[in-house]
Coordinates of C-alpha atoms in Angstrom, one line a residue:
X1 CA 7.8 14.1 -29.3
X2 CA 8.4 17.7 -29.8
X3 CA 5.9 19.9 -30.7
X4 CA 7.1 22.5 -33.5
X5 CA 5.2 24.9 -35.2
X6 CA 5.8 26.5 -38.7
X7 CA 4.1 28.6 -41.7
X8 CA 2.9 26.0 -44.6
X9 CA 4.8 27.0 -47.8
X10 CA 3.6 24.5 -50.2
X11 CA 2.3 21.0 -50.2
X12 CA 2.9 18.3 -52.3
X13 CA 1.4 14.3 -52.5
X14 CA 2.1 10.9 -53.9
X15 CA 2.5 7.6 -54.1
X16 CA 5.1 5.2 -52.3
X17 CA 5.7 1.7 -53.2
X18 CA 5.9 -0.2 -50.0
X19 CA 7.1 -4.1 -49.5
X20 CA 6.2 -6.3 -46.9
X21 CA 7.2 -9.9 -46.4
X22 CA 4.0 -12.3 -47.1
X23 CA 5.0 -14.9 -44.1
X24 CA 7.7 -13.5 -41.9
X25 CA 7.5 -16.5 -40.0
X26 CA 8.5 -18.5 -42.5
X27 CA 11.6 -16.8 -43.5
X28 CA 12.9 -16.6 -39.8
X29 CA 12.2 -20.5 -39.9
X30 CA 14.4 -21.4 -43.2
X31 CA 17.7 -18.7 -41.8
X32 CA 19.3 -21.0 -40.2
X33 CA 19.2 -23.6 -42.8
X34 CA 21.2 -24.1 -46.3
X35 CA 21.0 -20.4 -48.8
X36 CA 19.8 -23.2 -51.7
X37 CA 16.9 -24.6 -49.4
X38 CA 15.5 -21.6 -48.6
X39 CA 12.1 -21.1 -50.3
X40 CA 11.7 -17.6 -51.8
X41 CA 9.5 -15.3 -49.7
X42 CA 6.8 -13.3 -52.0
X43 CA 6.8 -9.8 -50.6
X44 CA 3.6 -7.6 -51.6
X45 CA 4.2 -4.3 -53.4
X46 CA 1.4 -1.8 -52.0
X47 CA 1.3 2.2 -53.0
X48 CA 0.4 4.0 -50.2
X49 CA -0.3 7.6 -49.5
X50 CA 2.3 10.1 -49.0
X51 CA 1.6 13.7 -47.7
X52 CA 4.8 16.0 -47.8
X53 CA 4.4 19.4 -46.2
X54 CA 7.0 22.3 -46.8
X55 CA 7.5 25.3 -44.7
X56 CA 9.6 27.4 -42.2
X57 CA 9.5 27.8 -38.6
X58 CA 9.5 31.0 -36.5
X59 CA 13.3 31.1 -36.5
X60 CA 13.7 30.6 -40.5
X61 CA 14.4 27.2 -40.0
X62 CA 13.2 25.2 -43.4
X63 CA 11.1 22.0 -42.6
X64 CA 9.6 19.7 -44.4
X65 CA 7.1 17.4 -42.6
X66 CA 5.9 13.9 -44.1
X67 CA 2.4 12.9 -43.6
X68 CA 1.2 8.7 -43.9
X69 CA -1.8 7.1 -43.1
X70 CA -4.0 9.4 -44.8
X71 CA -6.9 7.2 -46.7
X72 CA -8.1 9.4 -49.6
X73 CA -12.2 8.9 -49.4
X74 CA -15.0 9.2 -52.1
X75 CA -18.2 9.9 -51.4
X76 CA -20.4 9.0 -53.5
X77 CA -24.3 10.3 -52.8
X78 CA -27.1 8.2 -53.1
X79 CA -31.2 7.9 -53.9
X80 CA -33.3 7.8 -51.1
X81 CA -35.0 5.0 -52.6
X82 CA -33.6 1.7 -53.6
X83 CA -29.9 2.8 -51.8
X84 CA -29.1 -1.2 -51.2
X85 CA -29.9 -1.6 -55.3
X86 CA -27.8 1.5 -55.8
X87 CA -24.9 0.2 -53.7
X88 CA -24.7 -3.5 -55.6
X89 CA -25.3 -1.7 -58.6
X90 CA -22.5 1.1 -57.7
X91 CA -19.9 -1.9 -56.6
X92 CA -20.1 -4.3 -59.3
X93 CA -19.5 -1.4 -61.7
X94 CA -16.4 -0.4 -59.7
X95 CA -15.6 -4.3 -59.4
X96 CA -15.2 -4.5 -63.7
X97 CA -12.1 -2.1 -63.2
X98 CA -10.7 -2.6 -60.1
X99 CA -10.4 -5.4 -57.3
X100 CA -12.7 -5.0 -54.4
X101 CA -10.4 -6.0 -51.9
X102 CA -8.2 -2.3 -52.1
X103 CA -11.5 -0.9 -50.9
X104 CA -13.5 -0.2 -47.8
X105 CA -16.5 1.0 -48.8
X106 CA -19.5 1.4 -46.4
X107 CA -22.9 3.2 -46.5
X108 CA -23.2 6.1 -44.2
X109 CA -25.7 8.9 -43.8
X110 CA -24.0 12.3 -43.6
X111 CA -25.4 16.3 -44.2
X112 CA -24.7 17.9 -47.6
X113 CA -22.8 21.0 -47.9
X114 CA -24.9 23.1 -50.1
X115 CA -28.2 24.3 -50.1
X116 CA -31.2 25.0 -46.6
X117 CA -31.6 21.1 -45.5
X118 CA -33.0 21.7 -42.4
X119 CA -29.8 19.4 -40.8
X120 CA -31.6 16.2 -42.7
X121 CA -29.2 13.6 -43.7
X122 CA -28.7 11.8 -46.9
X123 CA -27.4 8.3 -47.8
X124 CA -23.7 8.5 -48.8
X125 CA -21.4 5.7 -50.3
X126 CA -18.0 5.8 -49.0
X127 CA -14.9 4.5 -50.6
X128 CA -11.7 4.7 -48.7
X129 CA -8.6 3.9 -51.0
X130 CA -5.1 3.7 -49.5
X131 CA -3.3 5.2 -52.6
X132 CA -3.1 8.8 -54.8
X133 CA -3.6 6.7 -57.9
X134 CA -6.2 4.0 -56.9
X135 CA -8.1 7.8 -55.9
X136 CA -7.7 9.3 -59.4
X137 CA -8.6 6.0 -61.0
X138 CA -12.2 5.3 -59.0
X139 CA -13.1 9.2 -59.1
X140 CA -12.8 9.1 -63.3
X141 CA -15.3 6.0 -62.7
X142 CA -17.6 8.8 -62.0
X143 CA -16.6 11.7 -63.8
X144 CA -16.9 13.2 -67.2
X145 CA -15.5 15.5 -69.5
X146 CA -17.7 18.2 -68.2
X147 CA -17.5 17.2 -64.1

């Protein structure tokens, strides 16, 4: 893979729908057999991610660079106290709204990034989401009109 560099212009994200056949095994089982037999295979819509990067290179040369696989993350801070009651509480709140299983959430201890903490670290929740929207959707969970 070549290596190219280039001067970032703008930057733009979003959402892709992708498919994906629910039992490919299955469907390479029924080709061979009768169109009308075939059972219909369910394919999965999933939204994931897209990163689009715009800019030039050295020699003028317009590029524009697409980035997947980036997981948008939340991180949500806990109480030093009662963080495993915090957590349930925390998911079964995010559970009325959306389903749990487009989630990887996971308790972690990381530093803040404000204010003299000596380099002690703090309980953290965090939520990985695969999609732009599923992003926007948890963070106004926690947000208000003033945040």
């Amino acid at each position: 893979m070549q290596r190219i560099t280039f001067h970032l212009l703008d930057i733009q994200s979003r959402d892709v729908l992708v498919e994906r056949e629910e039992d490919e095994k299955l469907k390479k089982f029924h080709n061979d057999s009768d169109e009308d037999d075939m059972p219909k295979t369910k394919t999965i819509a999933q939204k994931e991610f897209i990163i689009h990067l715009f800019g030039v290179t050295e020699t003028g040369q317009r590029i524009r660079c697409d980035v997947s696989g980036f997981q948008p993350t939340i991180y949500l801070r806990l109480p030093e106290q009662r963080t495993s009651q915090m957590v349930e509480t925390i998911t079964n709140y995010i559970a009325e709204h959306v389903s749990l299983s487009q989630l990887r959430m996971k308790r972690i201890m990381r530093k803040i990034f404000y204010g003299f903490t000596a380099n002690t670290q703090y309980p953290f929740l965090q939520i990985e989401v695969d999609s732009l929207s599923l992003f926007r959707l948890i963070r106004g969970l926690f947000l208000n009109d003033q945040s």
